[in-house]
Amino acid sequence: MALRHLAGRVWLFPGDPDPSAVRPTVAVVADDRGSVIVDAGQSPAHAREVRAALAAAGLPEPRWLVYTHHHWDHVWGACAWPGVEIVGHESAVGLLRAEAARPWSHDYLDEQVRANPRLGPSFQARARAVDSWDGFAILPPTRTFTDEVTLPTGVRVRHVGGRHAPDSSVVLVADSGVMLLGDCWYPPPLHLRGPDDGPDLAMARGLLEHGHQWYVSSHSDPLTLAEADAALAG
């Protein structure tokens, strides 16, 4: 699969449209000073596919990896991005250290699903995503922020929080008119979701800014500002 150019210096490695794959879109903000990768991919194999596409497109080597939030499908590929600075909200550090301490393996995933069947869709997707645990590691951010941080390439990362994940952040590429939303307005993960939990449409409306023309959620097709306005008005 190849990178798709969205606008300006923003490229997308599209996610899997099958929701059971739990494979989100990974974004690349290409810059001669070093590219920014937005989300690591859901496994080392996924990350290696993105790296190969980056090289095939002739884009600059990555220097920064931004986590939109700590959920597995956005961070489990980080160990396949050597030499990058990992940027994430300060609250992700403890969460990911706790995840890193768990004895991940296919046997462990099976045990957890037997103990809590609601984990089935997520943990079964993890088992499909990781073909080998050799060298696998969950990596917390090495550079953290509280409210907002601007990288040397001008990419801004802003914390928004929300019910999907407390560390959810959006990535703004103002010169390209693109806002990368991660999963910030989605409902809580399935195993934590109650019957009344749905998308946070108020948050989504509040994020629409007329300085940005593209809005990219991790598990949905990109929307223009007009499309997003229309979808949220319905």
Coordinates of C-alpha atoms in Angstrom, one line a residue:
M1 CA 0.0 0.0 0.0
A2 CA 1.3 3.5 -0.9
L3 CA 1.1 6.8 0.9
R4 CA -1.7 9.0 -0.2
H5 CA -1.1 12.7 -0.5
L6 CA -3.8 14.7 1.3
A7 CA -2.8 18.4 1.2
G8 CA 0.4 20.5 1.5
R9 CA 3.0 18.4 3.3
V10 CA 0.5 15.9 4.8
W11 CA 0.4 12.3 3.6
L12 CA -1.7 9.4 4.8
F13 CA -1.2 5.7 5.0
P14 CA -4.8 4.6 5.0
G15 CA -6.2 2.4 7.7
D16 CA -8.1 -0.9 7.2
P17 CA -11.8 -0.3 6.4
D18 CA -12.6 -3.5 8.3
P19 CA -13.3 -2.4 11.9
S20 CA -12.3 -5.8 13.2
A21 CA -8.7 -5.2 12.0
V22 CA -8.4 -2.1 14.3
R23 CA -5.8 -0.7 12.0
P24 CA -5.9 3.1 12.0
T25 CA -4.6 5.6 9.5
V26 CA -1.0 6.7 10.0
A27 CA -0.1 10.3 8.9
V28 CA 3.2 11.6 7.8
V29 CA 4.0 15.4 7.8
A30 CA 6.9 15.6 5.4
D31 CA 9.6 18.2 6.0
D32 CA 13.2 18.6 4.9
R33 CA 14.0 19.1 8.6
G34 CA 12.7 15.5 9.2
S35 CA 9.3 14.0 8.9
V36 CA 6.8 13.7 11.7
I37 CA 4.9 10.4 12.0
V38 CA 1.5 10.7 13.6
D39 CA 0.7 7.5 15.4
A40 CA 3.0 4.5 15.3
G41 CA 0.8 1.9 13.7
Q42 CA -0.9 -1.0 15.5
S43 CA 2.1 -3.4 15.3
P44 CA 5.7 -3.5 14.3
A45 CA 4.6 -5.1 11.0
H46 CA 2.2 -2.2 10.3
A47 CA 5.0 0.3 11.1
R48 CA 7.3 -1.5 8.7
E49 CA 4.8 -1.1 6.0
V50 CA 4.5 2.6 6.6
R51 CA 8.3 2.9 6.7
A52 CA 8.5 1.1 3.3
A53 CA 5.9 3.4 1.8
L54 CA 7.7 6.5 3.2
A55 CA 10.9 5.4 1.5
A56 CA 9.1 4.5 -1.8
A57 CA 7.6 8.0 -1.8
G58 CA 11.1 9.6 -1.3
L59 CA 10.0 11.5 1.8
P60 CA 12.5 12.6 4.5
E61 CA 13.4 10.2 7.3
P62 CA 11.2 10.6 10.4
R63 CA 12.6 12.4 13.4
W64 CA 9.5 12.7 15.5
L65 CA 6.7 10.2 16.3
V66 CA 3.5 11.8 17.8
Y67 CA 1.0 9.7 19.8
T68 CA -2.5 11.0 19.5
H69 CA -3.3 8.8 22.5
H70 CA -2.0 5.7 24.3
H71 CA -4.4 3.0 22.9
W72 CA -2.6 -0.1 21.5
D73 CA -3.5 0.4 17.9
H74 CA -1.8 3.8 17.9
V75 CA 1.4 2.9 19.8
W76 CA 2.3 -0.8 19.4
G77 CA 4.3 -0.1 16.2
A78 CA 6.7 2.4 18.0
C79 CA 9.4 -0.2 18.6
A80 CA 9.8 -0.4 14.8
W81 CA 10.6 3.4 14.5
P82 CA 14.2 3.6 15.8
G83 CA 15.9 6.9 16.4
V84 CA 12.7 9.0 16.6
E85 CA 11.7 11.3 19.5
I86 CA 8.3 10.1 20.8
V87 CA 5.9 13.0 21.7
G88 CA 2.8 12.5 23.8
H89 CA 0.7 13.9 26.5
E90 CA 2.2 13.7 30.0
S91 CA -0.7 11.4 31.2
A92 CA 0.3 8.8 28.6
V93 CA 3.6 8.0 30.4
G94 CA 2.1 6.1 33.4
L95 CA -0.5 4.5 31.3
L96 CA 2.0 3.1 28.8
R97 CA 4.5 2.0 31.5
A98 CA 1.7 0.0 33.1
E99 CA 0.9 -1.6 29.7
A100 CA 4.6 -2.3 29.0
A101 CA 4.8 -4.2 32.3
R102 CA 2.2 -6.7 31.2
P103 CA 3.4 -10.1 29.9
W104 CA 2.2 -9.8 26.3
S105 CA 2.0 -13.0 24.3
H106 CA -0.7 -14.9 22.5
D107 CA -1.3 -17.1 25.6
Y108 CA -1.7 -13.9 27.7
L109 CA -4.2 -12.5 25.3
D110 CA -6.2 -15.7 25.3
E111 CA -6.2 -15.8 29.1
Q112 CA -7.4 -12.2 29.3
V113 CA -10.3 -12.8 26.9
R114 CA -11.4 -15.9 28.9
A115 CA -11.4 -13.8 32.1
N116 CA -13.3 -10.9 30.4
P117 CA -15.0 -11.8 27.1
R118 CA -15.7 -8.1 26.5
L119 CA -12.0 -7.8 25.7
G120 CA -12.4 -10.2 22.8
P121 CA -12.6 -7.9 19.8
S122 CA -9.6 -5.8 20.9
F123 CA -7.4 -8.6 22.1
Q124 CA -8.2 -10.9 19.2
A125 CA -7.2 -8.1 16.8
R126 CA -3.9 -7.7 18.7
A127 CA -3.2 -11.4 18.3
R128 CA -3.8 -11.1 14.6
A129 CA -1.6 -8.0 14.4
V130 CA 1.5 -9.3 16.1
D131 CA 3.1 -12.3 14.4
S132 CA 6.1 -12.4 16.7
W133 CA 6.8 -11.0 20.2
D134 CA 10.6 -11.0 19.7
G135 CA 11.8 -7.5 20.2
F136 CA 8.3 -6.2 20.9
A137 CA 8.2 -3.3 23.4
I138 CA 5.6 -0.7 24.4
L139 CA 7.3 2.7 24.5
P140 CA 6.1 5.7 26.5
P141 CA 6.7 9.2 25.2
T142 CA 10.2 10.6 25.6
R143 CA 9.0 14.2 25.2
T144 CA 5.8 15.2 27.0
F145 CA 3.6 18.2 27.2
T146 CA 0.7 19.5 29.4
D147 CA -1.5 21.6 27.1
E148 CA 0.3 22.1 23.8
V149 CA 3.7 21.7 22.1
T150 CA 5.1 22.9 18.8
L151 CA 7.7 20.8 17.1
P152 CA 10.6 22.3 15.1
T153 CA 8.8 21.7 11.9
G154 CA 5.8 23.9 13.0
V155 CA 3.5 21.0 13.7
R156 CA 1.4 21.7 16.8
V157 CA 0.1 19.0 19.2
R158 CA -2.8 20.1 21.4
H159 CA -4.3 18.1 24.3
V160 CA -8.1 17.8 24.2
G161 CA -8.8 14.8 26.5
G162 CA -12.3 13.4 26.3
R163 CA -14.1 10.1 27.1
H164 CA -12.2 8.0 24.5
A165 CA -8.8 8.5 26.2
P166 CA -7.7 11.0 28.8
D167 CA -4.5 11.8 26.9
S168 CA -6.2 12.4 23.5
S169 CA -4.5 15.1 21.5
V170 CA -5.0 16.6 18.0
V171 CA -2.2 17.5 15.6
L172 CA -2.5 20.7 13.6
V173 CA -0.6 21.4 10.4
A174 CA -1.8 24.9 9.8
D175 CA 0.2 25.6 6.6
S176 CA -1.5 22.5 5.0
G177 CA -4.9 23.2 6.4
V178 CA -5.1 19.8 8.1
M179 CA -6.2 18.7 11.6
L180 CA -5.4 15.1 12.6
L181 CA -8.0 14.1 15.2
G182 CA -6.9 10.7 16.3
D183 CA -9.9 9.1 18.0
C184 CA -10.6 12.0 20.3
W185 CA -14.3 12.3 19.6
Y186 CA -15.1 8.6 19.5
P187 CA -16.9 6.8 22.3
P188 CA -14.9 4.9 25.0
P189 CA -13.3 1.6 23.9
L190 CA -15.8 -1.2 23.4
H191 CA -15.0 -3.1 26.6
L192 CA -15.5 0.1 28.7
R193 CA -18.5 1.4 26.7
G194 CA -21.9 1.8 28.4
P195 CA -25.3 1.6 26.6
D196 CA -25.6 5.4 26.5
D197 CA -22.0 6.1 25.3
G198 CA -21.8 7.5 21.8
P199 CA -19.5 9.8 19.8
D200 CA -18.8 13.2 21.4
L201 CA -20.4 15.4 18.8
A202 CA -20.0 18.5 20.9
M203 CA -16.2 18.0 21.0
A204 CA -16.2 17.3 17.2
R205 CA -18.1 20.6 16.5
G206 CA -15.8 22.5 18.8
L207 CA -12.7 21.3 16.9
L208 CA -13.9 22.6 13.5
E209 CA -11.8 25.7 12.7
H210 CA -12.1 27.6 9.5
G211 CA -8.3 27.8 9.2
H212 CA -8.3 24.0 8.5
Q213 CA -9.8 22.5 5.4
W214 CA -9.2 18.8 6.2
Y215 CA -10.2 16.7 9.2
V216 CA -8.7 13.3 9.6
S217 CA -10.0 10.8 12.2
S218 CA -8.0 7.6 12.6
H219 CA -10.7 5.1 11.6
S220 CA -12.7 7.2 9.1
D221 CA -12.2 8.7 5.7
P222 CA -10.8 12.3 5.7
L223 CA -13.5 15.0 5.6
T224 CA -13.3 18.5 4.2
L225 CA -14.6 21.3 6.4
A226 CA -17.8 21.4 4.5
E227 CA -18.3 17.7 4.7
A228 CA -17.6 17.7 8.5
D229 CA -20.0 20.6 9.0
A230 CA -22.7 18.8 7.1
A231 CA -22.2 15.5 8.9
L232 CA -22.4 17.2 12.3
A233 CA -25.4 19.2 11.4
G234 CA -27.4 16.0 10.5

